[in-house]
Coordinates of C-alpha atoms in Angstrom, one line a residue:
X20 CA -98.2 -64.6 -68.9
X21 CA -99.6 -62.0 -66.6
X22 CA -101.0 -64.8 -64.4
X23 CA -97.6 -66.4 -64.1
X24 CA -96.0 -63.2 -63.1
X25 CA -98.7 -62.6 -60.5
X26 CA -98.4 -66.1 -59.2
X27 CA -94.6 -65.8 -59.0
X28 CA -94.9 -62.5 -57.1
X29 CA -97.3 -63.9 -54.7
X30 CA -95.1 -66.9 -54.0
X31 CA -92.1 -64.6 -53.5
X32 CA -94.1 -62.5 -51.1
X33 CA -95.3 -65.4 -49.0
X34 CA -91.8 -66.8 -48.9
X35 CA -90.4 -63.5 -47.7
X36 CA -93.0 -63.3 -44.9
X37 CA -92.4 -66.8 -43.9
X38 CA -88.6 -66.2 -43.7
X39 CA -89.1 -63.0 -41.7
X40 CA -91.1 -64.8 -39.0
X41 CA -88.6 -67.7 -38.8
X42 CA -85.6 -65.3 -38.4
X43 CA -87.5 -63.3 -35.8
X44 CA -88.1 -66.4 -33.8
X45 CA -84.5 -67.5 -34.0
X46 CA -83.3 -64.1 -32.9
X47 CA -85.7 -64.0 -29.9
X48 CA -84.5 -67.4 -28.7
X49 CA -80.8 -66.3 -29.0
X50 CA -81.5 -63.1 -27.1
X51 CA -82.9 -65.0 -24.2
X52 CA -79.8 -67.2 -24.1
X53 CA -77.5 -64.1 -24.1
X54 CA -79.6 -62.5 -21.3
X55 CA -79.2 -65.6 -19.1
X56 CA -75.5 -65.7 -19.7
X57 CA -75.1 -62.0 -18.8
X58 CA -77.1 -62.5 -15.6
X59 CA -74.9 -65.4 -14.7
X60 CA -71.7 -63.4 -15.2
X61 CA -73.2 -60.4 -13.3
X62 CA -74.0 -62.7 -10.4
X63 CA -70.5 -64.2 -10.4
X64 CA -68.9 -60.7 -10.4
X65 CA -71.2 -59.6 -7.6
X66 CA -70.1 -62.6 -5.5
X67 CA -66.5 -62.0 -6.3
X68 CA -66.8 -58.3 -5.3
X69 CA -68.5 -59.2 -2.1
X70 CA -65.7 -61.6 -1.3
X71 CA -63.1 -59.0 -2.0
X72 CA -64.9 -56.5 0.2
X73 CA -65.0 -58.9 3.0
X74 CA -61.2 -59.5 2.6
X75 CA -60.6 -55.8 2.5
X76 CA -62.5 -55.2 5.7
X77 CA -60.5 -57.9 7.4
X78 CA -57.2 -56.4 6.1
X79 CA -58.3 -52.9 7.4
X80 CA -59.1 -54.3 10.8
X81 CA -55.7 -56.0 10.9
X82 CA -53.9 -52.7 9.9
X83 CA -55.9 -50.8 12.5
X84 CA -54.9 -53.3 15.2
X85 CA -51.2 -53.0 14.1
X86 CA -51.4 -49.2 14.0
X87 CA -52.9 -49.1 17.5
X88 CA -50.2 -51.5 18.7
X89 CA -47.4 -49.2 17.3
X90 CA -49.1 -46.1 18.7
X91 CA -49.3 -47.6 22.2
X92 CA -45.6 -48.6 21.9
X93 CA -44.5 -45.1 20.8
X94 CA -46.7 -43.6 23.5
X95 CA -45.0 -45.7 26.2
X96 CA -41.5 -44.8 24.9
X97 CA -42.4 -41.1 24.8
X98 CA -43.7 -41.2 28.4
X99 CA -40.5 -43.0 29.5
X100 CA -38.3 -40.4 27.7
X101 CA -40.4 -37.5 29.3
X102 CA -40.0 -39.0 32.7
X103 CA -36.2 -39.3 32.1
X104 CA -35.9 -35.7 31.0
X105 CA -37.9 -34.5 34.0
X106 CA -35.5 -36.4 36.3
X107 CA -32.5 -34.7 34.6
X108 CA -34.0 -31.3 34.9
X109 CA -34.8 -31.8 38.5
X110 CA -31.2 -32.9 39.2
X111 CA -29.8 -29.8 37.4
X112 CA -32.1 -27.5 39.4
X113 CA -30.9 -29.1 42.6
X114 CA -27.3 -28.7 41.5
X115 CA -27.8 -25.1 40.5
X116 CA -29.5 -24.3 43.9
X117 CA -26.5 -25.8 45.7
X118 CA -24.0 -23.8 43.5
X119 CA -26.0 -20.6 44.1
X120 CA -25.9 -21.2 47.8
X121 CA -22.1 -21.8 47.7
X122 CA -21.6 -18.6 45.6
X123 CA -23.7 -16.5 47.9
X124 CA -21.7 -17.8 50.8
X125 CA -18.4 -17.0 49.1
X126 CA -19.6 -13.5 48.0
X127 CA -20.6 -12.7 51.6
X128 CA -17.2 -13.8 52.8
X129 CA -15.5 -11.7 50.2
X130 CA -17.6 -8.7 51.2
X131 CA -16.5 -9.2 54.8
X132 CA -12.8 -9.4 53.7
X133 CA -13.1 -6.3 51.5
X134 CA -14.6 -4.3 54.4
X135 CA -11.8 -5.4 56.7
X136 CA -9.2 -4.4 54.1
X137 CA -10.9 -1.0 53.5
X138 CA -10.7 -0.4 57.3
X139 CA -7.0 -1.4 57.3
X140 CA -6.4 0.9 54.2
X141 CA -8.0 3.9 55.9
X142 CA -6.0 3.2 59.0
X143 CA -2.8 3.0 56.9
X144 CA -3.6 6.2 55.0
X145 CA -4.1 8.0 58.3
X146 CA -0.7 6.6 59.5
X147 CA 0.9 7.7 56.2
X148 CA -0.5 11.2 56.5
X149 CA 1.0 11.5 60.0
X150 CA 4.3 10.2 58.8
X151 CA 4.3 12.7 56.0
X152 CA 3.7 15.5 58.5
X153 CA 6.5 14.2 60.7
X154 CA 8.8 14.0 57.6
X155 CA 8.1 17.5 56.6
X156 CA 8.7 18.7 60.2
X157 CA 12.0 16.9 60.2
X158 CA 13.0 18.4 56.9
X159 CA 12.1 21.9 58.2
X160 CA 14.1 21.3 61.3
X161 CA 17.1 20.0 59.3
X162 CA 16.9 23.1 57.0
X163 CA 16.7 25.4 60.0
X164 CA 19.7 23.7 61.6
X165 CA 21.7 24.0 58.3
X166 CA 20.7 27.7 57.9
X167 CA 21.9 28.3 61.5
X168 CA 25.2 26.6 60.9
X169 CA 25.8 28.3 57.5
X170 CA 24.6 31.7 58.6
X171 CA 22.3 32.1 55.6
X172 CA 18.8 31.0 54.4
X173 CA 18.0 28.3 51.9
X174 CA 17.1 30.9 49.2
X175 CA 20.3 32.8 49.8
X176 CA 22.3 29.6 49.4
X177 CA 20.5 28.7 46.2
X178 CA 21.1 32.1 44.8
X179 CA 24.8 32.1 45.6
X180 CA 25.2 28.6 44.1
X181 CA 23.4 29.5 41.0
X182 CA 25.4 32.6 40.6
X183 CA 28.6 30.6 40.9
X184 CA 27.5 28.0 38.4
X185 CA 26.3 30.7 36.0
X186 CA 29.5 32.6 36.2
X187 CA 31.6 29.5 35.6
X188 CA 29.4 28.4 32.8
X189 CA 29.4 31.8 31.2
X190 CA 33.1 32.0 31.2
X191 CA 33.5 28.5 29.8
X192 CA 30.8 29.0 27.1
X193 CA 32.2 32.4 26.1
X194 CA 35.7 30.9 25.7
X195 CA 34.4 28.0 23.6
X196 CA 32.2 30.1 21.4
X197 CA 34.8 32.7 20.9
X198 CA 37.6 30.3 20.1
X199 CA 35.8 27.6 18.1
X200 CA 32.1 28.1 17.1
X201 CA 32.0 31.7 15.9
X202 CA 35.3 31.5 14.2
X203 CA 34.4 28.3 12.4
X204 CA 30.9 29.5 11.5
X205 CA 32.0 32.8 10.1
X206 CA 34.9 31.3 8.2
X207 CA 32.9 28.4 6.8
X208 CA 30.0 30.6 5.9
X209 CA 32.2 33.1 4.1
X210 CA 34.1 30.3 2.2
X211 CA 30.9 28.5 1.3
X212 CA 29.3 31.7 0.0
X213 CA 32.4 32.4 -2.1
X214 CA 32.5 29.0 -3.6
X215 CA 28.7 28.9 -4.4
X216 CA 29.0 32.4 -5.9
X217 CA 31.9 31.4 -8.1
X218 CA 30.2 28.2 -9.2
X219 CA 26.8 29.7 -9.9
X220 CA 28.2 32.7 -11.7
X221 CA 30.3 30.5 -14.0
X222 CA 27.8 27.9 -14.9
X223 CA 24.1 27.9 -15.7
X224 CA 22.7 24.5 -16.5
X225 CA 19.8 24.1 -19.0
X226 CA 16.6 22.5 -17.9
X227 CA 14.4 20.5 -20.2
X228 CA 11.0 19.4 -18.9
X229 CA 10.6 15.6 -19.4
X230 CA 7.2 14.0 -20.2
X231 CA 5.9 10.5 -20.1
X232 CA 4.3 10.7 -23.6
X233 CA 5.3 11.5 -27.1
X234 CA 2.9 12.6 -29.9
X235 CA 3.3 11.3 -33.4
X236 CA 1.6 13.5 -36.0
X237 CA -0.3 12.0 -38.9
X238 CA -1.1 13.5 -42.3
X239 CA -4.6 12.2 -42.1
X240 CA -6.8 10.1 -39.8
X241 CA -6.9 7.2 -42.4
X242 CA -3.5 6.2 -41.2
X243 CA -4.9 5.3 -37.8
X244 CA -6.8 2.4 -39.4
X245 CA -3.6 1.2 -41.1
X246 CA -1.7 1.4 -37.9
X247 CA -4.3 -0.6 -36.1
X248 CA -4.4 -3.2 -38.9
X249 CA -6.8 -6.0 -39.6
X250 CA -8.2 -7.3 -36.2
X251 CA -5.6 -5.1 -34.5
X252 CA -2.6 -7.2 -35.6
X253 CA -0.4 -4.2 -36.5
X254 CA -0.9 -2.3 -33.2
X255 CA -0.4 -5.5 -31.2
X256 CA 2.8 -6.1 -33.0
X257 CA 3.9 -2.5 -32.5
X258 CA 3.3 -2.6 -28.7
X259 CA 4.9 -6.0 -28.4
X260 CA 8.1 -5.2 -30.4
X261 CA 8.5 -1.6 -29.2
X262 CA 7.6 -2.2 -25.6
X263 CA 5.4 0.9 -25.3
X264 CA 1.7 1.7 -25.1
X265 CA 0.2 3.2 -28.2
X266 CA -2.9 5.3 -27.6
X267 CA -5.2 5.9 -30.6
X268 CA -8.2 8.1 -29.7
X269 CA -10.3 10.9 -31.2
X270 CA -7.4 13.4 -31.3
X271 CA -7.2 14.5 -34.9
X272 CA -4.1 13.7 -36.9
X273 CA -2.1 12.4 -33.9
X274 CA -1.4 9.2 -31.9
X275 CA 0.2 9.0 -28.5
X276 CA 3.2 6.9 -27.4
X277 CA 3.3 6.3 -23.7
X278 CA 6.1 4.7 -21.5
X279 CA 8.1 5.5 -18.4
X280 CA 11.3 4.4 -20.2
X281 CA 12.4 7.5 -22.2
X282 CA 14.9 5.6 -24.3
X283 CA 12.4 3.0 -25.4
X284 CA 9.8 5.7 -26.0
X285 CA 12.2 7.7 -28.2
X286 CA 13.0 4.5 -30.3
X287 CA 9.3 3.8 -30.6
X288 CA 8.5 7.4 -31.7
X289 CA 11.2 7.3 -34.4
X290 CA 10.1 3.8 -35.6
X291 CA 6.5 5.0 -36.0
X292 CA 7.6 8.1 -37.9
X293 CA 9.6 6.0 -40.3
X294 CA 6.8 3.5 -40.8
X295 CA 4.3 6.2 -41.5
X296 CA 6.7 7.8 -44.0
X297 CA 7.4 4.4 -45.6
X298 CA 3.7 3.5 -45.8
X299 CA 4.2 -0.3 -45.4
X300 CA 2.9 -1.0 -41.9
X301 CA 3.0 -4.7 -41.3
X302 CA 4.6 -7.0 -38.7
X303 CA 7.7 -7.9 -40.7
X304 CA 8.4 -4.3 -41.7
X305 CA 7.9 -3.2 -38.1
X306 CA 10.6 -5.5 -36.9
X307 CA 12.9 -4.4 -39.7
X308 CA 12.5 -0.7 -39.0
X309 CA 12.7 -1.2 -35.2
X310 CA 16.0 -3.0 -35.5
X311 CA 17.4 -0.3 -37.8
X312 CA 16.3 2.5 -35.4
X313 CA 17.7 0.6 -32.4
X314 CA 21.1 0.3 -34.0
X315 CA 21.1 4.0 -35.0
X316 CA 20.3 4.9 -31.4
X317 CA 23.0 2.7 -29.9
X318 CA 25.5 4.3 -32.3
X319 CA 24.1 7.8 -31.5
X320 CA 24.4 7.4 -27.7
X321 CA 28.0 6.2 -28.0
X322 CA 28.9 9.2 -30.2
X323 CA 27.2 11.5 -27.7
X324 CA 29.2 10.0 -24.8
X325 CA 32.4 10.4 -26.7
X326 CA 31.6 14.0 -27.4
X327 CA 30.8 14.7 -23.7
X328 CA 34.2 13.2 -22.7
X329 CA 36.0 15.2 -25.2
X330 CA 34.2 18.5 -24.2
X331 CA 34.8 17.9 -20.5
X332 CA 38.5 17.0 -21.2
X333 CA 38.7 14.4 -18.5
X334 CA 40.9 11.8 -20.2
X335 CA 40.2 8.4 -21.6
X336 CA 37.1 6.4 -20.6
X337 CA 35.9 2.9 -21.5
X338 CA 33.5 2.8 -24.5
X339 CA 30.8 1.0 -22.4
X340 CA 30.8 3.8 -19.8
X341 CA 30.6 6.5 -22.6
X342 CA 27.6 4.6 -24.0
X343 CA 25.9 4.6 -20.6
X344 CA 26.6 8.4 -20.3
X345 CA 24.9 9.0 -23.6
X346 CA 22.0 6.8 -22.5
X347 CA 21.4 9.1 -19.5
X348 CA 19.8 11.6 -21.9
X349 CA 16.8 9.2 -21.9
X350 CA 16.6 8.9 -18.1
X351 CA 14.8 11.3 -15.7
X352 CA 14.6 11.7 -11.9
X353 CA 11.6 13.7 -10.5
X354 CA 11.2 15.2 -14.0
X355 CA 14.9 16.3 -14.1
X356 CA 16.9 14.9 -17.1
X357 CA 19.6 12.7 -15.8
X358 CA 22.2 13.8 -18.3
X359 CA 21.5 17.5 -17.7
X360 CA 21.8 16.9 -13.9
X361 CA 25.1 15.0 -14.5
X362 CA 26.6 17.8 -16.5
X363 CA 25.5 20.3 -13.8
X364 CA 27.1 18.2 -11.1
X365 CA 30.3 17.7 -13.1
X366 CA 30.8 21.5 -13.8
X367 CA 29.9 22.5 -10.2
X368 CA 32.1 19.8 -8.7
X369 CA 35.1 20.9 -10.9
X370 CA 34.7 24.5 -9.9
X371 CA 34.3 23.7 -6.2
X372 CA 37.3 21.3 -6.2
X373 CA 39.5 23.9 -7.9
X374 CA 38.5 26.5 -5.3
X375 CA 39.2 24.1 -2.4
X376 CA 42.6 23.0 -3.7
X377 CA 41.5 19.6 -5.1
X378 CA 41.8 18.0 -8.5
X379 CA 39.1 19.6 -10.8
X380 CA 39.5 17.0 -13.6
X381 CA 39.0 14.1 -11.1
X382 CA 36.0 15.9 -9.6
X383 CA 34.5 16.4 -13.0
X384 CA 35.0 12.7 -13.8
X385 CA 33.4 11.7 -10.5
X386 CA 30.5 14.1 -11.2
X387 CA 29.9 12.6 -14.6
X388 CA 29.9 9.1 -13.3
X389 CA 28.1 9.6 -9.9
X390 CA 24.7 8.6 -11.3
X391 CA 25.9 6.3 -14.1
X392 CA 23.9 3.4 -12.5
X393 CA 20.6 5.2 -13.5
X394 CA 21.3 4.1 -17.1
X395 CA 21.1 0.5 -15.9
X396 CA 18.1 0.5 -13.6
X397 CA 15.6 -0.2 -16.3
X398 CA 17.4 -3.4 -17.4
X399 CA 18.9 -4.7 -14.1
X400 CA 17.8 -5.3 -10.6
X401 CA 19.2 -3.2 -7.8
X402 CA 19.6 0.5 -6.9
X403 CA 21.6 2.9 -9.1
X404 CA 24.3 3.3 -6.4
X405 CA 25.3 -0.3 -6.3
X406 CA 24.9 -0.7 -10.1
X407 CA 27.1 2.4 -10.8
X408 CA 29.8 1.3 -8.3
X409 CA 29.9 -2.2 -9.8
X410 CA 30.2 -1.0 -13.5
X411 CA 32.9 1.5 -12.5
X412 CA 34.9 -1.1 -10.6
X413 CA 34.6 -3.4 -13.6
X414 CA 36.3 -0.8 -15.8
X415 CA 38.9 0.2 -13.2
X416 CA 37.7 3.7 -12.4
X417 CA 39.5 5.8 -9.7
X418 CA 38.7 5.2 -6.1
X419 CA 37.5 8.8 -5.7
X420 CA 34.8 8.0 -8.4
X421 CA 33.7 4.9 -6.5
X422 CA 33.6 6.9 -3.2
X423 CA 31.5 9.7 -4.8
X424 CA 29.0 7.1 -6.2
X425 CA 28.5 5.7 -2.7
X426 CA 28.8 9.0 -0.7
X427 CA 26.4 11.1 -2.6
X428 CA 23.6 9.0 -1.1
X429 CA 25.2 8.6 2.3
X430 CA 26.3 4.9 1.8
X431 CA 29.9 5.9 2.6
X432 CA 31.8 8.7 4.4
X433 CA 33.4 11.4 2.2
X434 CA 37.1 10.6 1.9
X435 CA 38.4 13.4 -0.3
X436 CA 37.9 17.0 -1.4
X437 CA 36.7 15.9 -4.8
X438 CA 34.1 13.6 -3.4
X439 CA 32.8 16.3 -1.1
X440 CA 32.5 18.7 -4.1
X441 CA 30.5 16.1 -6.0
X442 CA 28.1 15.5 -3.0
X443 CA 27.6 19.3 -2.6
X444 CA 27.1 19.8 -6.4
X445 CA 24.6 16.9 -6.5
X446 CA 22.6 18.6 -3.6
X447 CA 22.7 22.0 -5.4
X448 CA 21.6 20.6 -8.7
X449 CA 18.7 18.6 -7.2
X450 CA 17.6 21.5 -4.9
X451 CA 17.7 24.2 -7.5
X452 CA 14.2 25.7 -7.8
X453 CA 12.6 24.4 -11.0
X454 CA 15.2 21.6 -11.5
X455 CA 12.8 18.9 -10.4
X456 CA 9.1 18.6 -10.5
X457 CA 6.7 16.2 -8.7
X458 CA 3.2 15.0 -9.3
X459 CA 0.9 16.9 -7.0
X460 CA -0.4 13.6 -5.4
X461 CA 3.1 12.3 -4.6
X462 CA 4.1 15.8 -3.2
X463 CA 1.1 15.8 -0.9
X464 CA 1.8 12.3 0.2
X465 CA 5.4 13.2 1.0
X466 CA 4.4 16.3 3.0
X467 CA 1.7 14.4 4.9
X468 CA 4.2 11.6 5.7
X469 CA 6.8 14.1 7.0
X470 CA 4.2 15.8 9.3
X471 CA 2.9 12.5 10.6
X472 CA 6.4 11.3 11.5
X473 CA 7.0 14.5 13.4
X474 CA 3.7 14.5 15.2
X475 CA 4.0 10.9 16.3
X476 CA 6.8 11.7 18.8
X477 CA 5.8 12.5 22.4
X478 CA 5.9 16.1 23.5
X479 CA 5.2 17.5 20.0
X480 CA 2.3 20.0 20.0
X481 CA 2.3 21.0 16.3
X482 CA 4.2 20.0 13.2
X483 CA 3.9 21.4 9.7
X484 CA 5.9 21.2 6.5
X485 CA 6.9 24.5 4.8
X486 CA 9.1 25.6 1.9
X487 CA 7.7 23.1 -0.6
X488 CA 8.3 20.2 1.9
X489 CA 12.0 21.1 2.3
X490 CA 11.6 22.2 5.9
X491 CA 9.5 20.9 8.8
X492 CA 8.8 23.1 11.8
X493 CA 8.0 21.3 15.1
X494 CA 6.6 23.1 18.1
X495 CA 7.1 21.1 21.3
X496 CA 5.7 21.4 24.8
X497 CA 8.3 23.3 26.8
X498 CA 7.2 21.6 30.1
X499 CA 7.9 18.2 28.7
X500 CA 10.9 18.8 26.4
X501 CA 14.0 20.6 27.6
X502 CA 16.8 22.2 25.4
X503 CA 18.9 19.0 25.3
X504 CA 15.9 16.8 24.5
X505 CA 15.0 19.2 21.6
X506 CA 18.3 18.5 19.9
X507 CA 17.9 14.8 20.4
X508 CA 14.3 14.9 19.1
X509 CA 15.3 16.8 16.0
X510 CA 18.0 14.1 15.2
X511 CA 15.5 11.3 15.8
X512 CA 12.9 12.9 13.5
X513 CA 15.5 13.5 10.8
X514 CA 16.7 9.9 11.0
X515 CA 13.1 8.6 10.7
X516 CA 12.4 10.8 7.7
X517 CA 15.6 9.5 6.0
X518 CA 14.5 5.9 6.5
X519 CA 10.8 6.2 5.6
X520 CA 10.4 9.1 3.1
X521 CA 11.8 9.4 -0.5
X522 CA 12.6 13.0 -1.4
X523 CA 15.1 14.9 -3.5
X524 CA 17.7 17.1 -1.9
X525 CA 17.5 17.6 1.9
X526 CA 14.8 18.4 4.5
X527 CA 15.5 20.8 7.4
X528 CA 14.1 19.7 10.7
X529 CA 13.5 22.7 12.9
X530 CA 12.4 22.0 16.6
X531 CA 11.0 25.1 18.4
X532 CA 10.7 25.1 22.2
X533 CA 9.1 28.1 23.8
X534 CA 8.2 28.8 27.4
X535 CA 5.8 31.7 28.2
X536 CA 4.9 33.2 31.6
X537 CA 1.6 35.2 31.5
X538 CA 0.5 37.3 34.5
X539 CA -2.3 39.9 34.5
X540 CA -1.9 43.1 36.5
X541 CA -5.3 44.1 38.0

């Protein structure tokens, strides 16, 4: 058994060795085949690469030849272009040389001509000087002959002539001044002072300072959030419906209502107060309260107008005009309440008209309605004069009322005593110290504009506004402006100020002409 195992193992070993040598021989023969094949492929690749290299060299030579051909062509074109440009430059240089030669020739000719003209001018000046001397000699001879004929010298004749003219002028001027000017001035001044004294002693108008903002007080600052509303809806609705600006800032327990329209601002203030009192601040409630307040205000201004007409005792007036009169309480001009100004004018006009023999009731009526158009300027286009005249014509007001509306701003001439009283009363009420106030910036602009207008005229040395801009004093050059021209200059400046400057009352234009002769005794 053991022998069989050994024999089997030996056979297996021999078989394995024999198989190993056979496989090694097969592998060796295959390797030689693969090596030959690889060498053949490598030789083919090398031949192909050599062929491609030769083709590339040929292609490079062709490209180099083509590039050289293009280069030579471009070089020839560049040379031709260069030669062409050189020819153009040479031609321009030749043209410039010819032009320069022509200009030099012309300049030389002009110099010769100028020198000749200068010589002629000098000769003419000498001739003119000789003619002037001859002319003066002739004048002296003529004056000497006249003096011999008249039996007096030139200075004596001038003196006698001036004395005669002065004597005749003095007599004429004295007669005119004595008969007309002094009498009219004294009587007019005395009468005007009397009327003004009577008017001012019998009436003293109240003055209430108008502001552009109203303050609405709050119980606590929590209400500010409710007024603003979610995402600002309430305050947007308030500003849209009321037509005002509502300012909510850090001021404790207060909000500010801002608007130039006093009537709208008053309605907005009352609406906010009622909304805060009610507590329900929402868009629908805002519209409801606003409508109620607006109706109450309309009824209130009509009642106020009716009360004014009854107090003034000026007869019957159309309800629409009475409503506009009541609305003047919510209108201001330069800080002066329009209704207070209207009442002042009405009272003063009535007093003046009665003193001058006019109709005081008609004067009061014209005074009440002279600024009625100011109640319409916020809602209609146009100035208050045209609007007031139109509304009064519509309701058949007296012609004196229409004339007063136009005349108090110079649009028409004064046609009656009552109209003159209204115009004077309007100027008095507007010019009364404290009646009107202005923002500092607008006041400075107005004063500067007045001084610039005065200074822009020729002959003016200095111009400065005084008396709060109600008078402008203008100092002129006495050698350039005479007495008659001073009066004309004052009128021209006053006319220009009327056209270009907006101002209350009137501005006095004072032109000062002064001539000084200064001599030192040594």
